[in-house]
Short mmCIF file of C-alpha atoms in Angstrom, two decimals:
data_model
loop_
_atom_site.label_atom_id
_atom_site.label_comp_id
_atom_site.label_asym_id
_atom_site.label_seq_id
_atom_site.Cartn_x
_atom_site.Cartn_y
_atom_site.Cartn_z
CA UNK A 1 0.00 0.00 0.00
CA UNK A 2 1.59 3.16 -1.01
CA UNK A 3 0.57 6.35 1.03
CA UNK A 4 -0.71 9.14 -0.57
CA UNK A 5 0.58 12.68 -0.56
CA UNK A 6 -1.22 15.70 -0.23
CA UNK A 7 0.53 19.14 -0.55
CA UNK A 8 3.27 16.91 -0.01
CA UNK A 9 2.16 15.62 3.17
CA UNK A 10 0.93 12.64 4.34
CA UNK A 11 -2.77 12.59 3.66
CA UNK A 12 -3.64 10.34 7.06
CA UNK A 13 -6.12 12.22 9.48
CA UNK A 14 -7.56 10.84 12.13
CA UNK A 15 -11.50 11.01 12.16
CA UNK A 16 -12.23 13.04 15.07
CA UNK A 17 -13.07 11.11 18.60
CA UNK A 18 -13.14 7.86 16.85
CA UNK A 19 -9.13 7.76 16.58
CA UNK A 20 -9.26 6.06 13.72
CA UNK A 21 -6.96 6.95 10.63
CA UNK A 22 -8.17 7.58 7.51
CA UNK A 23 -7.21 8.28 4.17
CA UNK A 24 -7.82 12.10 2.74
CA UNK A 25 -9.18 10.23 0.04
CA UNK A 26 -12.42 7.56 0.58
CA UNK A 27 -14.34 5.18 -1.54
CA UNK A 28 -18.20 5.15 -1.33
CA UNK A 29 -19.29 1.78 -2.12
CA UNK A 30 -22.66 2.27 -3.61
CA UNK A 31 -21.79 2.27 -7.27
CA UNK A 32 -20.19 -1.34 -6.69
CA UNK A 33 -23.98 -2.22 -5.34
CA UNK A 34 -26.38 -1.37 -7.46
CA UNK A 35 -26.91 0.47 -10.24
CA UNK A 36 -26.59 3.96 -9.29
CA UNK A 37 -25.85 7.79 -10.54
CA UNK A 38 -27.22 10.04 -13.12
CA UNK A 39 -27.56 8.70 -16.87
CA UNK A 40 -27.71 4.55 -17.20
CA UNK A 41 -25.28 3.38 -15.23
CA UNK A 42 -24.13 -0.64 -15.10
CA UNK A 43 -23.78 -2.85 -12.02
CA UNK A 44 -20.18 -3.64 -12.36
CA UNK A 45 -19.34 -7.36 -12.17
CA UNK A 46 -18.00 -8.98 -9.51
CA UNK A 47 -14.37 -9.25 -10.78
CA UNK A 48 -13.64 -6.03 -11.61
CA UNK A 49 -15.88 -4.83 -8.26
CA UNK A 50 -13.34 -6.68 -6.55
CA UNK A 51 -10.49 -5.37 -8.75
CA UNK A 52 -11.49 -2.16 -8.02
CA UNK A 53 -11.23 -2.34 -4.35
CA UNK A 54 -8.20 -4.06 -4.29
CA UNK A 55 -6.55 -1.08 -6.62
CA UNK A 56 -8.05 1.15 -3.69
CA UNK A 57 -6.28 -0.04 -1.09
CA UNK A 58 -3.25 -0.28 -3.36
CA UNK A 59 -3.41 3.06 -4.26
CA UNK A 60 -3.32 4.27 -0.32
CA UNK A 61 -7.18 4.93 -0.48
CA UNK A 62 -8.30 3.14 2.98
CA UNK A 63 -11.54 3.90 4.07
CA UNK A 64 -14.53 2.32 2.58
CA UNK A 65 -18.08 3.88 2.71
CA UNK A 66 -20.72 1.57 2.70
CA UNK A 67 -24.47 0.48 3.69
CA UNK A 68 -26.00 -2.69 4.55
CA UNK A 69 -29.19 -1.61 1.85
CA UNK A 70 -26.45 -0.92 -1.01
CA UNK A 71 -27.23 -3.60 -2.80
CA UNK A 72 -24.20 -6.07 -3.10
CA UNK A 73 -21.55 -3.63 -1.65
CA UNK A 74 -21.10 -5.58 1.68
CA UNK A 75 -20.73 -8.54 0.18
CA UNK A 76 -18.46 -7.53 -2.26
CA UNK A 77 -16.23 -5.77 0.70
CA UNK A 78 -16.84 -8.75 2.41
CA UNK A 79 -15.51 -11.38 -0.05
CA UNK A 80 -12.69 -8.98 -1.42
CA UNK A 81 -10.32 -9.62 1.42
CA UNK A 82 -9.00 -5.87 2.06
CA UNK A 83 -10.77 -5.77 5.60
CA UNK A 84 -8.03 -8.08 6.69
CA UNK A 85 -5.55 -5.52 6.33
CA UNK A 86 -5.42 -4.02 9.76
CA UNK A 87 -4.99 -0.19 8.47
CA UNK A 88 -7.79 -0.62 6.32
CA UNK A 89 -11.35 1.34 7.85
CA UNK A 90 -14.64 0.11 6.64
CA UNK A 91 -17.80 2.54 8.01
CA UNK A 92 -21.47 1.27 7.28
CA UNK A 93 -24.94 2.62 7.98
CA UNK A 94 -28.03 1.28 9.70
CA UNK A 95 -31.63 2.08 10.14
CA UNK A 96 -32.54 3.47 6.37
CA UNK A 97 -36.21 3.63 7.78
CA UNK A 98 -35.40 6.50 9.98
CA UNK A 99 -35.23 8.81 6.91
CA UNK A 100 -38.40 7.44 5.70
CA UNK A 101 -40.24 8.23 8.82
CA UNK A 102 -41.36 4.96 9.92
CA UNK A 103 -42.16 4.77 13.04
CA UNK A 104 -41.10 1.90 15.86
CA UNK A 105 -41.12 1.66 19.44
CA UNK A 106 -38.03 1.79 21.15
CA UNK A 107 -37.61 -1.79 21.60
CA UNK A 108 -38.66 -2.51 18.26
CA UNK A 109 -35.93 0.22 17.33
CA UNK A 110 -33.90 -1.70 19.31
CA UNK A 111 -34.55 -4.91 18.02
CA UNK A 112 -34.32 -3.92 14.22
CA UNK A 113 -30.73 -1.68 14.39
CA UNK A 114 -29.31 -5.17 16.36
CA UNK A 115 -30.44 -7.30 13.91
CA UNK A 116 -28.61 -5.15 10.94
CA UNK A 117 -25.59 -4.41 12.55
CA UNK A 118 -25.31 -8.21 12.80
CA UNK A 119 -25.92 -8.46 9.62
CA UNK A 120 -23.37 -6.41 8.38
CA UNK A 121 -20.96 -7.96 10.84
CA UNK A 122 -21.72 -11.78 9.01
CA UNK A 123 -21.04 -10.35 5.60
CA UNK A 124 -18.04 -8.15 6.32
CA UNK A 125 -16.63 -10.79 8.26
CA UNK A 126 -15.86 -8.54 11.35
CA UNK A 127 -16.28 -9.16 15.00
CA UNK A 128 -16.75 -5.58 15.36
CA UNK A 129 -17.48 -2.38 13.32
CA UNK A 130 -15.15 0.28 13.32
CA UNK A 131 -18.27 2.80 12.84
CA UNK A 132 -21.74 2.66 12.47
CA UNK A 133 -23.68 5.10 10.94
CA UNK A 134 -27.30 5.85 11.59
CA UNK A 135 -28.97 6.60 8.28
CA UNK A 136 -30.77 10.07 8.14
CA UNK A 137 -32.15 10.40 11.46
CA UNK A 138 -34.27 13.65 12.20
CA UNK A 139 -33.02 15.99 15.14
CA UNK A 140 -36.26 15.40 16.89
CA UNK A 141 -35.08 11.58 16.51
CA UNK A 142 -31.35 12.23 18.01
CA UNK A 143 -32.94 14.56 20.52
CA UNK A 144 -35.12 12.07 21.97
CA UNK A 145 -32.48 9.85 23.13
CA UNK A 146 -33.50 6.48 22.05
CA UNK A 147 -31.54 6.33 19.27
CA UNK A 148 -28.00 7.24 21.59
CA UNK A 149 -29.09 4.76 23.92
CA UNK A 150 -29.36 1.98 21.43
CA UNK A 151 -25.85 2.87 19.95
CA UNK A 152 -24.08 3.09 23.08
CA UNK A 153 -25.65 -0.14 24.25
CA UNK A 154 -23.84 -1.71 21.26
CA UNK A 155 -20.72 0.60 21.83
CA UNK A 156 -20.59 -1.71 25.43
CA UNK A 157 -21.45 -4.77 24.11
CA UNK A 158 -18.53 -4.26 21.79
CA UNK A 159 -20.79 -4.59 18.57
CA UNK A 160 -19.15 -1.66 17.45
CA UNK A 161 -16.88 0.79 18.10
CA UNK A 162 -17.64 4.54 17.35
CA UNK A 163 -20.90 5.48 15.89
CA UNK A 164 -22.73 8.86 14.27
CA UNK A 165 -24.93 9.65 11.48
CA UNK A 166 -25.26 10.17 7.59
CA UNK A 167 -27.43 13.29 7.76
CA UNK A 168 -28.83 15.70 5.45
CA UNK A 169 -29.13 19.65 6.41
CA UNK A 170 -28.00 21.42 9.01
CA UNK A 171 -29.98 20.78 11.77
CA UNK A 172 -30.11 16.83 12.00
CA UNK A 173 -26.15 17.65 11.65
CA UNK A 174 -25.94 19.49 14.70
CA UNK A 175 -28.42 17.22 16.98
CA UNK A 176 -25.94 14.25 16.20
CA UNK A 177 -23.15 16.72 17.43
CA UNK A 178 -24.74 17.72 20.23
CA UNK A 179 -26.05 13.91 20.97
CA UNK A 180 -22.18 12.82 21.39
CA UNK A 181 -21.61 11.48 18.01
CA UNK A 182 -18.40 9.92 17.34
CA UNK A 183 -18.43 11.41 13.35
CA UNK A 184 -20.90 12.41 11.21
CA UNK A 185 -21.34 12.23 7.18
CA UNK A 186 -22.28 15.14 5.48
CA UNK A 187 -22.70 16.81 1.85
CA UNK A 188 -20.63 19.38 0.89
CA UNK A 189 -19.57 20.86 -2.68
CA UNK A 190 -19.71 23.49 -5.04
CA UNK A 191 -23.09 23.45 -4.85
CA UNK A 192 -23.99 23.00 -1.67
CA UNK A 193 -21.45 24.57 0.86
CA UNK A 194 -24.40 24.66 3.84
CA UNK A 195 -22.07 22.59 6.38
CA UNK A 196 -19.57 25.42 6.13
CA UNK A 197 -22.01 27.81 8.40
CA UNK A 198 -22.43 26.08 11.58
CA UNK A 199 -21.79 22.39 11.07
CA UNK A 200 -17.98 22.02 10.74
CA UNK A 201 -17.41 25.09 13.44
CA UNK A 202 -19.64 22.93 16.06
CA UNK A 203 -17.76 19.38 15.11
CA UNK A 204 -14.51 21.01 15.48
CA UNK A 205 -15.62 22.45 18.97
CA UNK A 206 -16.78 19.03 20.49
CA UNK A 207 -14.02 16.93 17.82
CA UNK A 208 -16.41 14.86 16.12
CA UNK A 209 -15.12 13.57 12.63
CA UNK A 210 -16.04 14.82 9.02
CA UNK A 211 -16.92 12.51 6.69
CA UNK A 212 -17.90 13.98 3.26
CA UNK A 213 -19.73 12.56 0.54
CA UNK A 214 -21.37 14.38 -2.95
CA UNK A 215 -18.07 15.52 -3.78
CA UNK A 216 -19.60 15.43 -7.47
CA UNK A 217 -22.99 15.83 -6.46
CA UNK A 218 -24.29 12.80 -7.94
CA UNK A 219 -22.11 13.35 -10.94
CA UNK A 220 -23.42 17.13 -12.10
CA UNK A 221 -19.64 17.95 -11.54
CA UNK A 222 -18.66 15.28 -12.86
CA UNK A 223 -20.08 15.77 -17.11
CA UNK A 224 -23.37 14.27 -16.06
CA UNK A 225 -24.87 17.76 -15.56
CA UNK A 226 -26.94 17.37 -19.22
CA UNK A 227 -29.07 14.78 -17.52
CA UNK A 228 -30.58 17.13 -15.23
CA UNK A 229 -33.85 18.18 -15.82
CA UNK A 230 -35.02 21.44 -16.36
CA UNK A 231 -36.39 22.75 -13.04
CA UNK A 232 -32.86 22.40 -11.65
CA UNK A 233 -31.52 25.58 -13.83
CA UNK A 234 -30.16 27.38 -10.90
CA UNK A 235 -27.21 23.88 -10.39
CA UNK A 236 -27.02 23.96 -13.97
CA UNK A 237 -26.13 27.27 -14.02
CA UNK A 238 -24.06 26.78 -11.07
CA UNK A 239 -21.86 23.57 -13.00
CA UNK A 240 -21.77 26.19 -16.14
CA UNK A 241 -19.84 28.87 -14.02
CA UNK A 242 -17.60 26.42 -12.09
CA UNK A 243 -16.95 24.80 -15.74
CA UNK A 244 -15.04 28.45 -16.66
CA UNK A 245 -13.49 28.34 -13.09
CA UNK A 246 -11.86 24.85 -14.39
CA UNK A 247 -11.41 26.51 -17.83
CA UNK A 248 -9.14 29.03 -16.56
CA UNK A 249 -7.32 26.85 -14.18
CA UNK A 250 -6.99 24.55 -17.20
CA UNK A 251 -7.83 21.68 -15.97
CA UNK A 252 -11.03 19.15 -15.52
CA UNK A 253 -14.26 20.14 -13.41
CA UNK A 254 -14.03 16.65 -11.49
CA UNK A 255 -10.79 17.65 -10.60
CA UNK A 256 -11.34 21.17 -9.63
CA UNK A 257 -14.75 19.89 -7.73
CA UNK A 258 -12.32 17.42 -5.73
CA UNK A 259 -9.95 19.62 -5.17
CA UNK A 260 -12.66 22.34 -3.82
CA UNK A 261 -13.51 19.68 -1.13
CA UNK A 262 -10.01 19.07 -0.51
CA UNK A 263 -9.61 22.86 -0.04
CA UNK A 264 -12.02 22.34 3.07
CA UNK A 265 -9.78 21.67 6.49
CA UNK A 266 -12.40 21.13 8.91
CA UNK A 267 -13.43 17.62 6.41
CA UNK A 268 -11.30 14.92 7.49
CA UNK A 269 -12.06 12.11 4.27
CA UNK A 270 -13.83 12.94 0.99
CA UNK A 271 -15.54 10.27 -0.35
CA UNK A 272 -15.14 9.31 -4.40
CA UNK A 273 -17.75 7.34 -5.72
CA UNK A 274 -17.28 5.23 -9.06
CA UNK A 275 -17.67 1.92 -9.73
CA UNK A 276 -14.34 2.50 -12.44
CA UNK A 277 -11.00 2.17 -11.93
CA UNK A 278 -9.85 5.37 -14.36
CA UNK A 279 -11.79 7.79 -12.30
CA UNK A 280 -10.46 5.97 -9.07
CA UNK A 281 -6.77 6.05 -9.87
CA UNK A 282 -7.78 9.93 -11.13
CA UNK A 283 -8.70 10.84 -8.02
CA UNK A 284 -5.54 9.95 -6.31
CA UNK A 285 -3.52 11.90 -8.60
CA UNK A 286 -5.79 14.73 -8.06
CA UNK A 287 -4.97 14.42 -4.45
CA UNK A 288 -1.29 15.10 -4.85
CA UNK A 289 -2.15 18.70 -6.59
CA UNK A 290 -2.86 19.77 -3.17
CA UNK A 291 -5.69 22.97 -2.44
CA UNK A 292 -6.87 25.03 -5.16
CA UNK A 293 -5.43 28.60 -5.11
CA UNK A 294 -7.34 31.01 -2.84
CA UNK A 295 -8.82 32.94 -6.18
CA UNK A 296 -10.10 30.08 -7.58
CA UNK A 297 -11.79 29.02 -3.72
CA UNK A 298 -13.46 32.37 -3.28
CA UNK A 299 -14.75 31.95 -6.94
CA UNK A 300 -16.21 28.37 -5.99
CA UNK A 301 -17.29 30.07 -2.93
CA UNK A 302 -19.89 32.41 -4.35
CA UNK A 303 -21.71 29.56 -6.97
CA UNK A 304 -23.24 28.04 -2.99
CA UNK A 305 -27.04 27.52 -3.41
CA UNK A 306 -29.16 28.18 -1.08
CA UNK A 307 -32.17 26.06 -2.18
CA UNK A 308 -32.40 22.85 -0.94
CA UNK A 309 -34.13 21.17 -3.63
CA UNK A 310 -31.75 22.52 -5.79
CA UNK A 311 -28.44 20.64 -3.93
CA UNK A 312 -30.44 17.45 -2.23
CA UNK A 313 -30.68 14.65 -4.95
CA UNK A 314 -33.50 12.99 -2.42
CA UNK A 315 -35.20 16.22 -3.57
CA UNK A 316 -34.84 15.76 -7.37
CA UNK A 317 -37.33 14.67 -9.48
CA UNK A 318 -37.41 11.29 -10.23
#
């Protein structure tokens, strides 16, 4: 495994109160589950979905974002073999239902979140997670307390490790802060620079870890933007004007929308996801290019949209 250089430093950082080290650089998994991302894309096969991860790790990229509902990711983590190299960091999420509002009692809460973490501890072949992420709970749901209960209760049992929450917005953000999360996972981009406000100043405060995913926003930085539809004018104006940002830097939008994220201390891992070794490998060599100038940042800086519809692909239409 090779270790990757950023600014020509070493691009380990530890992930707030967990302690664990991870990569500048992470791989989110769904694209290796199902069939996901603007356009048509292809469930890879299983060889090269292997491949792939194996070329990860290779590459110095060694954290691993998955869920037990994304499709065959799991599995394929499982069955690759890279979770038996002790540096490597696999984080999963629980409890999907949360951000579809169904509704449990607390021991049914209970009961359901224990019987998916063991799951995902049979097909990653792990005797304990490194961290568990709750999947989009509200901040009425983190405030409550249940939810902290259950995880700690597992935290004790030694189930897992560190736990937090994949959230979207600010404010379920800040009640998994404020509820003692471990780390949290949060969007953040060209597009949708909302976690800059409050979010990252309140994780630094109490040290809970950044994880960041929608580097590419599902791929509109990324030269999928033409499949968006019309009613989301205001991000395709916003890829349009980033577009002569890259232009003048001379080089790609994916790389100047990585390197935006990159730009961003308070995140501790950015999270690439492809299902394709090119942009993988890209990625890494993006990495070594270090922050974008300052000109170029304040540029980026002013395309933020305010609308949430606008920056949340849950909120797109389908």
């Amino acid at each position: 495994m090779m270790h990757l250089m950023y600014n020509g430093t070493d691009t380990l950082k530890v992930l707030g109160k967990t302690g664990l080290k991870v990569s500048r650089l992470g791989l989110g998994t769904a694209e290796i589950g199902f069939a996901y991302g603007l356009g048509s894309p292809a469930l890879p096969q299983e060889a090269d979905a292997l491949a792939l991860l194996a070329d990860a790790v290779g590459a110095g990229v060694i954290f691993f974002d998955t869920a037990n509902y994304y499709g065959l990711a799991e599995e394929r983590i499982g069955r690759s073999g890279i979770l038996q190299d002790p540096d490597v960091v696999v984080c999963t999420k629980c409890a999907q239902f949360l951000e579809k509002g169904e509704y449990f009692t607390p021991a049914e809460l209970e009961a359901k979140i224990r019987e998916q973490v063991q799951s995902s501890l049979r097909t990653l072949g792990l005797s304990a997670l490194p961290l568990l992420l709750l999947h989009g709970p509200s901040a009425q749901q983190l405030q409550e307390g249940t939810l902290t209960a259950i995880v700690k209760k597992l935290q004790n049992e030694g189930s897992i490790r560190s736990w937090g929450a994949s959230t979207r917005g600010e404010e379920p953000a800040l009640a998994a802060i404020a509820a003692g999360a471990d780390a949290i996972e949060v969007a953040y981009n060209i597009a949708d620079q909302r976690m800059a406000r409050r979010v990252f100043p309140a994780a630094a405060q109490k040290g809970v870890g950044i994880i960041n995913r929608s580097v590419y926003l599902k791929g509109a930085f990324a030269g999928k933007a033409g499949h968006l539809p019309d009613s989301l004018a205001p991000l395709k104006a916003a890829v349009a004007s980033a577009q002569s940002v890259a232009d003048r830097l001379g080089i790609p939008l994916p790389e100047l929308a990585l390197r935006f994220a990159l730009s961003e201390s308070a995140i501790n891992v950015s999270l690439i996801g492809t299902a394709k070794r090119e942009h993988l490998l890209s990625a890494v060599q993006v990495l070594a290019q270090g922050p974008l100038p300052q000109e170029a940042v304040a540029a980026l800086r002013a395309l933020a949209i305010e609308t949430e519809a606008q920056v949340d692909p849950a909120q797109w239409p389908k």
